[in-house]
mmCIF file of C-alpha atoms in Angstrom:
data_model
loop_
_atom_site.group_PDB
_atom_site.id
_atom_site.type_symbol
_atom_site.label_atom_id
_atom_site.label_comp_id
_atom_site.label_asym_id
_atom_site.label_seq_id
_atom_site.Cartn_x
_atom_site.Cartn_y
_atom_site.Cartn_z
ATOM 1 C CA UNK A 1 -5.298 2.989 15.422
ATOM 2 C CA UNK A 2 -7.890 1.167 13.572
ATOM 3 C CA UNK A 3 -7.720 -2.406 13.474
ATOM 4 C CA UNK A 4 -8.169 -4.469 10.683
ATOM 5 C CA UNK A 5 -8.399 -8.630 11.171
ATOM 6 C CA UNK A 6 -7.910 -10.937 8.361
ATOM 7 C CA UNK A 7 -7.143 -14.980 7.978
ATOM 8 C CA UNK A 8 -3.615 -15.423 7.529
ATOM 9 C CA UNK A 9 -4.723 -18.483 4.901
ATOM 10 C CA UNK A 10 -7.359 -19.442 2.424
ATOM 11 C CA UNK A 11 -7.515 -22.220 0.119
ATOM 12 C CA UNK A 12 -9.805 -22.505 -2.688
ATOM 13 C CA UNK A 13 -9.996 -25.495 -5.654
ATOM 14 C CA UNK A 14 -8.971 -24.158 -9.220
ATOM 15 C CA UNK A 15 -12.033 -22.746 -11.190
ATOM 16 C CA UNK A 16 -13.893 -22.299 -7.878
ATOM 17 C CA UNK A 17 -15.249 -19.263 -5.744
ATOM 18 C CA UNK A 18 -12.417 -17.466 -3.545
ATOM 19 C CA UNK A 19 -13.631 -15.126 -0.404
ATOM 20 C CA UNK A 20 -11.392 -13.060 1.579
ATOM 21 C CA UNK A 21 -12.502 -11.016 4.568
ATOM 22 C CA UNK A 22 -11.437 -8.241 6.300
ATOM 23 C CA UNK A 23 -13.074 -7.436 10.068
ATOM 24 C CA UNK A 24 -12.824 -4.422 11.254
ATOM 25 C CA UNK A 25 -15.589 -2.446 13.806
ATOM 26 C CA UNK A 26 -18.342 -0.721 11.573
ATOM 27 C CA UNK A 27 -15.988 -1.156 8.393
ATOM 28 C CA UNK A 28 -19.192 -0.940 6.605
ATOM 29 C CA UNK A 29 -19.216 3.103 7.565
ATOM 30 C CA UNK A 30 -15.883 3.003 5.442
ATOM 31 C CA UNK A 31 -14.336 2.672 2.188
ATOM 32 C CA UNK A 32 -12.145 -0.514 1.632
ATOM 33 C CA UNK A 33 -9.188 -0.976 -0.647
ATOM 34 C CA UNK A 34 -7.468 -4.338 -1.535
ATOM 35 C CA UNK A 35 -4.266 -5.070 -2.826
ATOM 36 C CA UNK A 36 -2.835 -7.925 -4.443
ATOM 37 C CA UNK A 37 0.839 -8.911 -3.682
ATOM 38 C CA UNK A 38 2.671 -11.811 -5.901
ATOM 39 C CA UNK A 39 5.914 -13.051 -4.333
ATOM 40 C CA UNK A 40 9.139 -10.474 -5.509
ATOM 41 C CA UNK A 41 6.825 -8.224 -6.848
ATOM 42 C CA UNK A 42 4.830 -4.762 -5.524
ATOM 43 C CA UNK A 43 1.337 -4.749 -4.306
ATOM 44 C CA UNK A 44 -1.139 -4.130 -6.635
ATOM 45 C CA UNK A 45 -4.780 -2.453 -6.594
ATOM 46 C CA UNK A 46 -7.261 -4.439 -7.154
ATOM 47 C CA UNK A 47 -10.441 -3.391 -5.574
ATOM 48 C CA UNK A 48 -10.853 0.313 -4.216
ATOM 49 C CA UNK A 49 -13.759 2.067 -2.427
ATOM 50 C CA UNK A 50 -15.372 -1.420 -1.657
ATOM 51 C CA UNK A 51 -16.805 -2.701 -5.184
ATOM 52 C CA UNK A 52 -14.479 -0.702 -7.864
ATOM 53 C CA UNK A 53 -12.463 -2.327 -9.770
ATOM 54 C CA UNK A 54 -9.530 -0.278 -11.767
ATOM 55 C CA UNK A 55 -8.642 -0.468 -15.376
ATOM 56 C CA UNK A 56 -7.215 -4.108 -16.311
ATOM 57 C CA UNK A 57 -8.287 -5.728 -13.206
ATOM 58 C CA UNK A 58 -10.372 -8.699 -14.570
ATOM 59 C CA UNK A 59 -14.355 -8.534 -13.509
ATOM 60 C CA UNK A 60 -13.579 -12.111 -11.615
ATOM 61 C CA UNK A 61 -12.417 -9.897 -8.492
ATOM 62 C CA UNK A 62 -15.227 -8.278 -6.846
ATOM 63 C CA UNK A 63 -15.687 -6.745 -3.172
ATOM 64 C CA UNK A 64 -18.766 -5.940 -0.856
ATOM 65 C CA UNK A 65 -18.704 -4.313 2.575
ATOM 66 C CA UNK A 66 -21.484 -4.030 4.772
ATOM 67 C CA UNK A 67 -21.753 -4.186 9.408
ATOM 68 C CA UNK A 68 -18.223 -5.448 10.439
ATOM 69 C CA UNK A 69 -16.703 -7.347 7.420
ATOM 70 C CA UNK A 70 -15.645 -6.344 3.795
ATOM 71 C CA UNK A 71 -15.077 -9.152 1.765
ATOM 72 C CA UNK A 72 -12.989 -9.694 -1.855
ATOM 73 C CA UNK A 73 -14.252 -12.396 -4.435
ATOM 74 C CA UNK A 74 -12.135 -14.198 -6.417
ATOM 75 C CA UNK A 75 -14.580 -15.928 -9.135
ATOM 76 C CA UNK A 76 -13.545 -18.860 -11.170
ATOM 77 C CA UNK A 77 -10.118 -18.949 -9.096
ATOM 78 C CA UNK A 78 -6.319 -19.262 -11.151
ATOM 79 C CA UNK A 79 -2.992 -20.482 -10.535
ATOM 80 C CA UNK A 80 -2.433 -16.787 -11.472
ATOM 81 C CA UNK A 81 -4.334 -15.452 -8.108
ATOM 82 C CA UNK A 82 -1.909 -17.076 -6.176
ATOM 83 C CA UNK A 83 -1.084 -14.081 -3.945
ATOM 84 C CA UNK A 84 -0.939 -12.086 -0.789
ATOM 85 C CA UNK A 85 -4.577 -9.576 -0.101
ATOM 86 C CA UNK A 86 -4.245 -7.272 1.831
ATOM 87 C CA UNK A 87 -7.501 -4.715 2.606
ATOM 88 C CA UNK A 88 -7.023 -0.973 3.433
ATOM 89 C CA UNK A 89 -9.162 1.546 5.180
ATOM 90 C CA UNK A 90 -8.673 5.163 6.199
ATOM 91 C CA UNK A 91 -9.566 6.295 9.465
ATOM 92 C CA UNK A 92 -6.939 9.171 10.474
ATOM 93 C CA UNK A 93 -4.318 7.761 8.815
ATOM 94 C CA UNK A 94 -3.938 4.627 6.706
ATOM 95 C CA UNK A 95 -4.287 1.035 8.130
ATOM 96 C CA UNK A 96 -3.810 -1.858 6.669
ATOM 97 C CA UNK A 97 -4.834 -5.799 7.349
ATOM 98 C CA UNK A 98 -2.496 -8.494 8.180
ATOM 99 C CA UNK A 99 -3.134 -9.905 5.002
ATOM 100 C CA UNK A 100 -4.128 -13.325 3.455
ATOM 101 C CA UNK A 101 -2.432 -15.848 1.716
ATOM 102 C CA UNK A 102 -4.497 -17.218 -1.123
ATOM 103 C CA UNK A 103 -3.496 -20.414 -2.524
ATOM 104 C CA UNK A 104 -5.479 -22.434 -5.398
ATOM 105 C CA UNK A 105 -5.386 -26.049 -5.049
ATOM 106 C CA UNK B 1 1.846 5.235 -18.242
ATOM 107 C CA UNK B 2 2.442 6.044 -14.787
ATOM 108 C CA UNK B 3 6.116 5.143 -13.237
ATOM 109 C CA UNK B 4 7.580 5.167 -10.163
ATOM 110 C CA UNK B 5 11.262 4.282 -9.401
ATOM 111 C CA UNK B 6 12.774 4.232 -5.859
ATOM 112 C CA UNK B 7 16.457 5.022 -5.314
ATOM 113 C CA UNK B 8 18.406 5.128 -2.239
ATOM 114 C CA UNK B 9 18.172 2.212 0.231
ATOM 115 C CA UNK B 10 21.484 0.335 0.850
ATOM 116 C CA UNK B 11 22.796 -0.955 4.139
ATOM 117 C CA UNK B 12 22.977 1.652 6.761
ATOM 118 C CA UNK B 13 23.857 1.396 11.230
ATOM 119 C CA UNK B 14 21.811 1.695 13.766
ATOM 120 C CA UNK B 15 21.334 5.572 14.448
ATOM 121 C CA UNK B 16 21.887 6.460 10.582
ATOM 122 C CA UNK B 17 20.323 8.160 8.024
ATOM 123 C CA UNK B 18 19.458 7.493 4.533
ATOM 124 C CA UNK B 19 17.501 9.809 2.129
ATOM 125 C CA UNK B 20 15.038 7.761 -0.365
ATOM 126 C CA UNK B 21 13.854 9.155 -3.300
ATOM 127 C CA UNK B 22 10.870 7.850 -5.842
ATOM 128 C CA UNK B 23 11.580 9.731 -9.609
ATOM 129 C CA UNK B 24 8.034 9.576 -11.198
ATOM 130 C CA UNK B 25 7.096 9.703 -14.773
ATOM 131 C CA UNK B 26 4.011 9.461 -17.319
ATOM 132 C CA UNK B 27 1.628 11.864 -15.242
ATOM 133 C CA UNK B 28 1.023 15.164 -13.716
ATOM 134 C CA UNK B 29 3.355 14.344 -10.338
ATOM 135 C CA UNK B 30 1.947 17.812 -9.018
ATOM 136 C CA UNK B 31 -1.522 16.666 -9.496
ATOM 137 C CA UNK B 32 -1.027 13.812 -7.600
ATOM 138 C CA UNK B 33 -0.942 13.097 -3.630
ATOM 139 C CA UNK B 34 1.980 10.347 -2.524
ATOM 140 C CA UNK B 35 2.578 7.819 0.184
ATOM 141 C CA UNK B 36 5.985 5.698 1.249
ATOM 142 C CA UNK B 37 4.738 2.311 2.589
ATOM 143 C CA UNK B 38 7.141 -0.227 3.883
ATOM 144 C CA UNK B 39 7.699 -3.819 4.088
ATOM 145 C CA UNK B 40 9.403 -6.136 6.661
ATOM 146 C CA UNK B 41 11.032 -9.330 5.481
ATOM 147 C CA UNK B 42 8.232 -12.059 5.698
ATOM 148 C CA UNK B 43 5.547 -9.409 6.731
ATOM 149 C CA UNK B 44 2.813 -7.249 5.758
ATOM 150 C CA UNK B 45 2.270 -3.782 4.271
ATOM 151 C CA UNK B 46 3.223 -0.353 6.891
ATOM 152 C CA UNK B 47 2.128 2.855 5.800
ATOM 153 C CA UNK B 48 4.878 5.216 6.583
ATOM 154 C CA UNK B 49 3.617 8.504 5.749
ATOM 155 C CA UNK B 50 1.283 10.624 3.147
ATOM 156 C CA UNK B 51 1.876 14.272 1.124
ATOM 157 C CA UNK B 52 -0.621 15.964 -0.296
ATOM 158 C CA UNK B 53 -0.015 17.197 -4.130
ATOM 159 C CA UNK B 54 0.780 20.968 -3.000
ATOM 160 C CA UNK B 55 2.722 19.760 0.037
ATOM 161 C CA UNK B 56 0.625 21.429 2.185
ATOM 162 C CA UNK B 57 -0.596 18.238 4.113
ATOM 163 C CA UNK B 58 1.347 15.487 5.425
ATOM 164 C CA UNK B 59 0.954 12.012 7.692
ATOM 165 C CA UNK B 60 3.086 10.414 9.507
ATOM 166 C CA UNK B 61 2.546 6.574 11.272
ATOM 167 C CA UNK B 62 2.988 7.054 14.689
ATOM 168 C CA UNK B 63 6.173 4.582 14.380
ATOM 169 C CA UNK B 64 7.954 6.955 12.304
ATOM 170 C CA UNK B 65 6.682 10.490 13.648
ATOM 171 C CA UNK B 66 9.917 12.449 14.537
ATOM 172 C CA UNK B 67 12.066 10.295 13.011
ATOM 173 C CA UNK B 68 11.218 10.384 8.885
ATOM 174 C CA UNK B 69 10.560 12.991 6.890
ATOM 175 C CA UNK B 70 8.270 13.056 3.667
ATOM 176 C CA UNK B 71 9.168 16.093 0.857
ATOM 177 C CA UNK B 72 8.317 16.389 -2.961
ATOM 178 C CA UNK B 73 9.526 18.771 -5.598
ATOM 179 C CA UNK B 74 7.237 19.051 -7.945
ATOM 180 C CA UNK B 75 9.280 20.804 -10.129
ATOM 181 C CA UNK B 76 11.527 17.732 -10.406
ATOM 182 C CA UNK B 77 8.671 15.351 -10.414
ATOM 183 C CA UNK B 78 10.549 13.399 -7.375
ATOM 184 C CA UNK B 79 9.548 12.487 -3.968
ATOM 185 C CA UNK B 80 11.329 11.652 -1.020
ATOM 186 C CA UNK B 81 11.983 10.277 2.406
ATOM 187 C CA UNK B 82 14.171 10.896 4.802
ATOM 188 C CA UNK B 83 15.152 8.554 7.108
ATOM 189 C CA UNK B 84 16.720 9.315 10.715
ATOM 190 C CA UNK B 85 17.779 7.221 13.846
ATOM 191 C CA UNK B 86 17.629 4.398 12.013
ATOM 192 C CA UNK B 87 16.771 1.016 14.093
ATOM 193 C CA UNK B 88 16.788 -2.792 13.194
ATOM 194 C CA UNK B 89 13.207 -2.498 12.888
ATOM 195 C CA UNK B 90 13.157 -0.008 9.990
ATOM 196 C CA UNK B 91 14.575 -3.037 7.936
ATOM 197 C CA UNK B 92 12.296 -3.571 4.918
ATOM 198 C CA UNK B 93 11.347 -2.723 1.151
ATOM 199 C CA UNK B 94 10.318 0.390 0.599
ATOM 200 C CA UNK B 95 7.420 1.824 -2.000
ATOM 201 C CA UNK B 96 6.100 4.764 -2.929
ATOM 202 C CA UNK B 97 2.416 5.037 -4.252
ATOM 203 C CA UNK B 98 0.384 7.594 -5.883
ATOM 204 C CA UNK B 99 -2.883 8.767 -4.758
ATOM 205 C CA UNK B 100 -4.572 10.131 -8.027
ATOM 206 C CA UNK B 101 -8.181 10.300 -6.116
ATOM 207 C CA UNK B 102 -7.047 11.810 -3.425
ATOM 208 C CA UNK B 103 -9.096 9.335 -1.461
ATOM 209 C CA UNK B 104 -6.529 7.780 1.235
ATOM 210 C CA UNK B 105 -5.836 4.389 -0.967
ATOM 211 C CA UNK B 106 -2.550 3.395 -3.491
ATOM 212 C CA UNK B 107 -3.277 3.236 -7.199
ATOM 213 C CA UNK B 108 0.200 2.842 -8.575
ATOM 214 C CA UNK B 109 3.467 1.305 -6.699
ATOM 215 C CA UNK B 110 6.370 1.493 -7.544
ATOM 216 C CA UNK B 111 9.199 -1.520 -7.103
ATOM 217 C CA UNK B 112 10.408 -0.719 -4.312
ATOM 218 C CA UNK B 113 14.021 -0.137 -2.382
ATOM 219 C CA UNK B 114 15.351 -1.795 0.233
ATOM 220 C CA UNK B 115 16.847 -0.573 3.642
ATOM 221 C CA UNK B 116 18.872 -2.663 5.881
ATOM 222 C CA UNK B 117 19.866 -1.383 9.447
ATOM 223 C CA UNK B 118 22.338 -3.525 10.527
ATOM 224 C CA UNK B 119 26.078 -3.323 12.248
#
């Protein structure tokens, strides 16, 4: 299986510059997905095949993925971002990362 | 708009069964591949297993090979999972996700159902 490393934590000041990375060997060579999981509630999409983002998802979140690391940016960060990520990758079947806890201080 | 409603968990034993079901509404279900990913209390996201839109493909984790089963009817616009030999472990909320691209990644969950394998 295909492992995928993330920080169980990040931290980021309200109104500043989230980033939330996702190791994995040669994840560049792949397409990343990353979800976005509030507390009681489903995951949600929120970045797929590295840099997309889907319809309603505001332009704030953005992703890049190049050698070992994909990363998600959360610009100008909310009280509303508050949230689980968790990055997604195919390689023979689906694998996700531990995920990352967000919070906004 | 797309919707997704699982049915089924409850409270089951160890060595049980339990048959999940996701009723989907607002698109083409037929048109669309599916996936049943699972969630331990306090933990992160499991992909269970993956159908293709015709049926003719399907995934399993390696945890759950031999032991689920993932089916669709197309004509009902439902998808399902079977659950067998149940274990503590299989505890969890479980989701079912489209795949409109057909690219390996979730677009639309829906709320989920929960299993608990307890005595």
């Amino acid at each position: 299986s295909y492992d995928l490393i993330q920080a169980l934590s990040v931290s980021v000041a309200l109104g500043q510059t989230a980033r939330i990375t996702c190791g994995g060997n040669n994840i560049g060579g792949k397409n990343v997905h990353w979800y976005q999981q509030k507390p009681g509630q489903a995951p949600v999409l929120v970045i797929y095949r590295d840099s997309n983002r889907p319809s309603g998802i505001p332009e704030r979140f953005s992703g890049s993925n190049s050698g070992n690391t994909a990363t998600l940016t959360i610009s100008r960060a909310q009280l509303g971002d508050e949230a689980d990520y968790y990055c997604q990758v195919w390689d023979s079947s689906v694998a996700f990362g531990g995920g990352t806890k967000l919070t906004v201080l | 708009q797309v919707q997704l409603v699982e049915s089924g968990g409850g409270l089951v034993k160890p060595g049980g069964s339990l048959r999940l079901s996701c009723a989907t509404s607002g698109f083409t279900f037929s048109d669309y591949h599916m996936n049943w990913i699972r969630q331990a209390p306090g933990k992160g996201l499991e992909w269970l297993s993956y159908i293709r839109s015709s049926g003719s493909t399907i995934y399993y984790a390696d945890s759950v090979k031999g032991r689920f089963t993932i089916s669709r009817d197309n004509a009902k616009n439902s998808l399902y999972l079977q659950l067998s030999s149940l274990r503590a472990e299989d505890t969890g909320v479980y989701y079912c996700a489209t795949d409109a691209h057909g690219e390996y990644f979730m677009d639309v969950w829906g709320k989920g159902t929960t299993v608990t394998v307890s005595s």
